[in-house]
XYZ file of C-alpha atoms in Angstrom:
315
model
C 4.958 -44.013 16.759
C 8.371 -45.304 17.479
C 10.582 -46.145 14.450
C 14.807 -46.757 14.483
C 17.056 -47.111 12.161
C 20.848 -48.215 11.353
C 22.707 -47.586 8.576
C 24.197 -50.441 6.794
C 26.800 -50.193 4.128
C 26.105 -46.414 3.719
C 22.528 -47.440 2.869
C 19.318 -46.691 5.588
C 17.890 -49.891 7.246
C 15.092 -49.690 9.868
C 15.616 -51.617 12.532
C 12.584 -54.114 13.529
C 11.435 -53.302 16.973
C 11.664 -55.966 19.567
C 11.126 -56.358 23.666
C 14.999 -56.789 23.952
C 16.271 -53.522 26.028
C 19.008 -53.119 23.958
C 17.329 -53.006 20.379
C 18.026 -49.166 19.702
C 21.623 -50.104 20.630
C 22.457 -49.682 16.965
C 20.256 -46.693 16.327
C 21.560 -44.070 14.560
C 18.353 -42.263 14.034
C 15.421 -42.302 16.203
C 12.032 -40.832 14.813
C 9.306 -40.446 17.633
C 5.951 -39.290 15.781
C 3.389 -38.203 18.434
C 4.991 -40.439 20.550
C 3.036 -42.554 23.316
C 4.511 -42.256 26.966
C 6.064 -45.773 27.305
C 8.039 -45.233 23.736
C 9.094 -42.302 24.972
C 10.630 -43.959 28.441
C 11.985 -46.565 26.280
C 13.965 -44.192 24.025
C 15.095 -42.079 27.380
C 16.163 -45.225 29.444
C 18.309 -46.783 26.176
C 19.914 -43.319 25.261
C 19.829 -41.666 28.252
C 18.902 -38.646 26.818
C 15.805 -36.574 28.569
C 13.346 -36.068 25.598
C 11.518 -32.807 26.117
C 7.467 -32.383 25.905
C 5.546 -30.877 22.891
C 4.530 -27.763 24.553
C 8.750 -27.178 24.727
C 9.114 -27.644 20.978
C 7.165 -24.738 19.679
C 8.413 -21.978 21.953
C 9.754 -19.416 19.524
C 12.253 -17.471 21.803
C 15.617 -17.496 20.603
C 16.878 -18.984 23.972
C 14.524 -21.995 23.826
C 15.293 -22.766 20.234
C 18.490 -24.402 21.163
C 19.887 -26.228 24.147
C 23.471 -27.204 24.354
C 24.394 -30.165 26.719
C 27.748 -31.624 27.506
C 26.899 -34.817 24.801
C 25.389 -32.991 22.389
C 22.999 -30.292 21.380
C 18.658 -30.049 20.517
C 17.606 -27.732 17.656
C 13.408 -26.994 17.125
C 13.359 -26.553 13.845
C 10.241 -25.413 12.573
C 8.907 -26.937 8.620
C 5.611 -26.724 6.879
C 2.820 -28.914 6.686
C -0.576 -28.906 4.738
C -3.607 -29.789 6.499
C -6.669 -29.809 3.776
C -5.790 -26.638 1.844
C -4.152 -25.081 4.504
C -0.063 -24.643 5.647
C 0.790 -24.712 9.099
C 4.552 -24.131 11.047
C 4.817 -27.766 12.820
C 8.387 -27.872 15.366
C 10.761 -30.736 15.148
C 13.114 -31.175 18.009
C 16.224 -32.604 16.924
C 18.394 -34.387 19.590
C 22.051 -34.482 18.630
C 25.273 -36.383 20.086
C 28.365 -38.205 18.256
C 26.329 -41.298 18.241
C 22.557 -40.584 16.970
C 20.094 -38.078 16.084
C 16.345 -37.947 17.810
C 13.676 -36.464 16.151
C 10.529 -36.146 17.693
C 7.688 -34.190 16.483
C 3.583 -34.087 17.077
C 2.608 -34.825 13.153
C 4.134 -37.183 10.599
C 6.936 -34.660 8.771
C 6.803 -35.192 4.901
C 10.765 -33.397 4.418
C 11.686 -36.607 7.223
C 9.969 -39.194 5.606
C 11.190 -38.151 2.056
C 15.117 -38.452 3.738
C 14.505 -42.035 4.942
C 12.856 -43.350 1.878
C 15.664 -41.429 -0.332
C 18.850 -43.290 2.345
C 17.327 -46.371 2.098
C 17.176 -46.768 -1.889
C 20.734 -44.580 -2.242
C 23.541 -44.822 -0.532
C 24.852 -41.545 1.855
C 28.662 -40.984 2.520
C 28.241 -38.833 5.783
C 25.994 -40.899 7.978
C 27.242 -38.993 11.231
C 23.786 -37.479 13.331
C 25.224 -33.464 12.005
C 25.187 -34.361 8.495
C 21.744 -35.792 8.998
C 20.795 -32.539 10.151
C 22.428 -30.666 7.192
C 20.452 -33.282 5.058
C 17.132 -32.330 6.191
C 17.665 -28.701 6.182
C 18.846 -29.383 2.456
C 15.646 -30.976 1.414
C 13.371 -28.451 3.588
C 15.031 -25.225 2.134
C 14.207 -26.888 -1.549
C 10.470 -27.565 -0.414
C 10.235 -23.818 0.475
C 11.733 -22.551 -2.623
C 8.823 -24.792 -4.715
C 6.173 -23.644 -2.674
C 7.451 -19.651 -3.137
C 7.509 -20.399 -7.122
C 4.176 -21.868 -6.990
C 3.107 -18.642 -4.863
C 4.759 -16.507 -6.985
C 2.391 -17.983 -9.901
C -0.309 -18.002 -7.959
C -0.067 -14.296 -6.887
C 0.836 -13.385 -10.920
C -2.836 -15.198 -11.994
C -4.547 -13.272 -9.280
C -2.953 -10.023 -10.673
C -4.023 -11.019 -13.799
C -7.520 -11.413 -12.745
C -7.667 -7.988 -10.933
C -6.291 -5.903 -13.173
C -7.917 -7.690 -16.720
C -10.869 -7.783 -14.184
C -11.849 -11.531 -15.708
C -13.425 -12.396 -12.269
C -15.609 -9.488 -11.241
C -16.066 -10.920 -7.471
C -13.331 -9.045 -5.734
C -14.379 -10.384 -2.539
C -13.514 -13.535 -3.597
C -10.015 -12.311 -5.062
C -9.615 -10.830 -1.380
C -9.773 -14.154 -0.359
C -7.232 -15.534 -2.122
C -4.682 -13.301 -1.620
C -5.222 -13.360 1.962
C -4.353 -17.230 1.667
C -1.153 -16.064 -0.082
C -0.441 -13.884 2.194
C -1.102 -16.043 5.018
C 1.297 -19.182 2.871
C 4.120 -16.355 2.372
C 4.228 -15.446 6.327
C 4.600 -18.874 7.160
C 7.446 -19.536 4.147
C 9.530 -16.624 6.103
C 9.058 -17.913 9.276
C 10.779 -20.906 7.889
C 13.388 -19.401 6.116
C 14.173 -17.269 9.159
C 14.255 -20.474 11.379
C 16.461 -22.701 9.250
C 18.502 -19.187 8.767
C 18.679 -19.443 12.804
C 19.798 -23.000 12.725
C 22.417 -23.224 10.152
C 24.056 -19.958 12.177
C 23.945 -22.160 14.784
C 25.735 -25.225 13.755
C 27.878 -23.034 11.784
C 29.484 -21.632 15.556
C 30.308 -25.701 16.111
C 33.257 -26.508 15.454
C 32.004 -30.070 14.694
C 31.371 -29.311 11.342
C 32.963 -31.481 7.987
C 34.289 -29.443 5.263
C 31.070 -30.682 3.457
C 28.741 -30.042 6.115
C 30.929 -26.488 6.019
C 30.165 -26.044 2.396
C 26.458 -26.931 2.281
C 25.249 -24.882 5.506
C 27.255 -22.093 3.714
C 25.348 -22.674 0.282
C 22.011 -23.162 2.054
C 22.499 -19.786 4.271
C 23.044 -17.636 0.420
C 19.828 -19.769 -0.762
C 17.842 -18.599 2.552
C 19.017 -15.150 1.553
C 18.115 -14.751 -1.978
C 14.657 -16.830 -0.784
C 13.732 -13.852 1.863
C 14.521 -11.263 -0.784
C 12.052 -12.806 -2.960
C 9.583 -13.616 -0.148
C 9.791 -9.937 0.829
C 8.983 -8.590 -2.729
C 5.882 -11.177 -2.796
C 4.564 -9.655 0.790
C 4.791 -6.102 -1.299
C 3.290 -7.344 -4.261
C 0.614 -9.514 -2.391
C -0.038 -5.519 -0.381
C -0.214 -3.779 -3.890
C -3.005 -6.382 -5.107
C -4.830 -6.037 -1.942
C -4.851 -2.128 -2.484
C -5.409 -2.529 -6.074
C -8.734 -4.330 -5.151
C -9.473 -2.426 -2.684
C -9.471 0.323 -4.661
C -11.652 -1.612 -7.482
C -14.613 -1.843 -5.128
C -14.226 1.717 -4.209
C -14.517 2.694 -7.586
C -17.469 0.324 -7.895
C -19.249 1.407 -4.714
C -18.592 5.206 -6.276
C -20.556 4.054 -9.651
C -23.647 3.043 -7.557
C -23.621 6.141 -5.766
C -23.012 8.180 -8.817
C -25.957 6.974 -10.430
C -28.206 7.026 -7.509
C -27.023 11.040 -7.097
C -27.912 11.579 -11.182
C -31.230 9.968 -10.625
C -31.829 12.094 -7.527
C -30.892 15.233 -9.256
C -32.346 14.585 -12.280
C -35.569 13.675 -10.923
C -36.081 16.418 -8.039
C -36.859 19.100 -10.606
C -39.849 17.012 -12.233
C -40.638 15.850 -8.876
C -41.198 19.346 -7.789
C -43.133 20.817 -10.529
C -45.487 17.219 -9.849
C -45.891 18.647 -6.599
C -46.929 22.308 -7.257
C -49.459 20.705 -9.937
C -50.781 18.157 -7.285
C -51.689 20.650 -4.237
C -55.023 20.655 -6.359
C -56.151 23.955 -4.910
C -59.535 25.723 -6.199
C -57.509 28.844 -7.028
C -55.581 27.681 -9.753
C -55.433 28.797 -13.048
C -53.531 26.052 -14.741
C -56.232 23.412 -13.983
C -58.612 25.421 -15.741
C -56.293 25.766 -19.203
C -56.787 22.524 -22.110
C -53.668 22.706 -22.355
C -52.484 22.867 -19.187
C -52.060 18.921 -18.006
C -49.401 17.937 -21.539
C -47.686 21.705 -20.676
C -46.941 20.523 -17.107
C -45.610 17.092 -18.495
C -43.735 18.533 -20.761
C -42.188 21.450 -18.063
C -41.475 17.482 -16.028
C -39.556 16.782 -18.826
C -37.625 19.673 -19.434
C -36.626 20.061 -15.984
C -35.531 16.828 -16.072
C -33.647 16.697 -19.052
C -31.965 20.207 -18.485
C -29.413 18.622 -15.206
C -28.747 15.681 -17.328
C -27.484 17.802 -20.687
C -25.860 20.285 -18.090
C -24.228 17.606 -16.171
C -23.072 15.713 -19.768
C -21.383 18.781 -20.914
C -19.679 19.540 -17.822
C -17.951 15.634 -18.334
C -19.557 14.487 -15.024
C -21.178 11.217 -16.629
């Protein structure tokens, strides 16, 4: 999907497509969403600008995060996106010069879409291609900080659960802080790629006092935001210990009782045995009373361990 727009008294106005080679002209911002390979020749052949492939935008390496040319510069900047239930780091390569900005990414981005629909119902002062930049970095470090609150809850109700033990299947508490776990990873790697980007327009000297100001803001937000995210990651380790250490005590219970029962039972067992050999030579089968004195020798072996082991503080 190939969508343009202008920007008209301060205010964001897409621009309609049409078969007229000169109709991005007036762009100021080009979005390419999973872009087909004619819209992608038509953006190259009216900006002259070589748009790179997909498989380019989510290299990680420092040296392919950021290309400088001699009309501008490309940042992959990396945001989150939900698919179902789950997050996932999508890369957005942003293609800079004086004139426009480029941004061209595999999925629909929600932090983009939110800045066009926001430009077109209130007017923006800076329009310039940098300032969009700064702009989306604004709205993407916010979106980060609401989704570490909400895991910060989220991880505080699971600690609740474990420790007031209201939902007795661990395994499924397991689950869920593996999710957080998995959410909080992906929130740093975020934080440490918009942390990566702002130190890199920071070095331009193309910057507005403004622009200045708000990269500077954002980088003390990132840093107060990776504190936090670090403490979660420790927290979200103690809870997995914690209920790891739940079922170990559980698993110990059943084997506990399974041990009494085998000790407390042998004894009996054994005198059962003697008794049941059945051999001609013995006296005992010959006595009345000898069948209720062996059950009650059964029980009084078997009682004895249990009274021992109850005084002793094992059970």
């Amino acid at each position: 999907m190939l969508a343009a727009y202008k920007v008209r008294n301060n205010f964001l106005s897409p621009i309609t497509p049409s078969t007229d080679s000169n109709w991005l002209d007036d762009a100021i911002w080009i979005d390419l969403v999973n872009p087909t390979a004619e819209e992608i020749k038509t953006v190259e052949i009216s900006t002259g600008i070589s748009l790179p492939n997909v498989q380019e935008t989510e290299e990680l390496e420092a040296s392919s995060h950021y290309e400088v040319y001699s009309t501008g510069f490309q940042i992959n900047c990396s945001f989150l996106l939900k698919f179902e239930e789950i997050y996932s780091n999508i890369n957005v390569a942003f293609l800079c010069n004086a004139k426009s900005l480029i941004t061209l990414s595999t999925y629909e981005i929600p932090t983009i879409r939110f800045l066009q629909k926001q430009w077109q119902k209130a007017p923006r002062e800076n329009s310039d291609p940098v300032s969009m930049i700064i702009a989306l970095h604004e709205i993407k470090i916010d979106k980060l900080a609401d989704l570490s609150e909400g895991a910060h809850l989220s991880i505080e109700k699971i600690s609740h659960q474990i420790f007031e033990r209201i939902n007795s299947d661990l395994e499924v508490t397991i689950n869920n802080l593996s999710r957080q776990d998995d959410l909080n990873g992906k929130i740093h790697l975020c934080l440490m790629d918009g942390q990566r980007d702002l130190n890199f327009l920071l070095r331009r000297e193309q910057l507005t006092q403004d622009n200045l100001n708000s990269a500077n803001d954002m980088q003390e937000d990132i840093k107060t935001l990776l504190t936090h995210n670090t403490f979660l990651s420790e927290r979200i380790d103690f809870l997995l210990n914690a209920a790891l250490g739940f079922i170990n005590i559980e698993q110990n219970k059943i084997i506990k009782i399974f041990s009494i029962a085998a000790v407390v039972l042998m004894p009996p067992t054994v005198i059962a045995s003697i008794y049941g050999m059945n051999f001609h030579f013995m006296p005992e089968l010959s006595w009345p009373w000898g069948y209720p004195l062996s059950l009650l020798l059964m029980i009084l072996a078997g009682v004895s361990p249990y009274i021992y082991f109850k005084c002793k503080g094992w059970l």
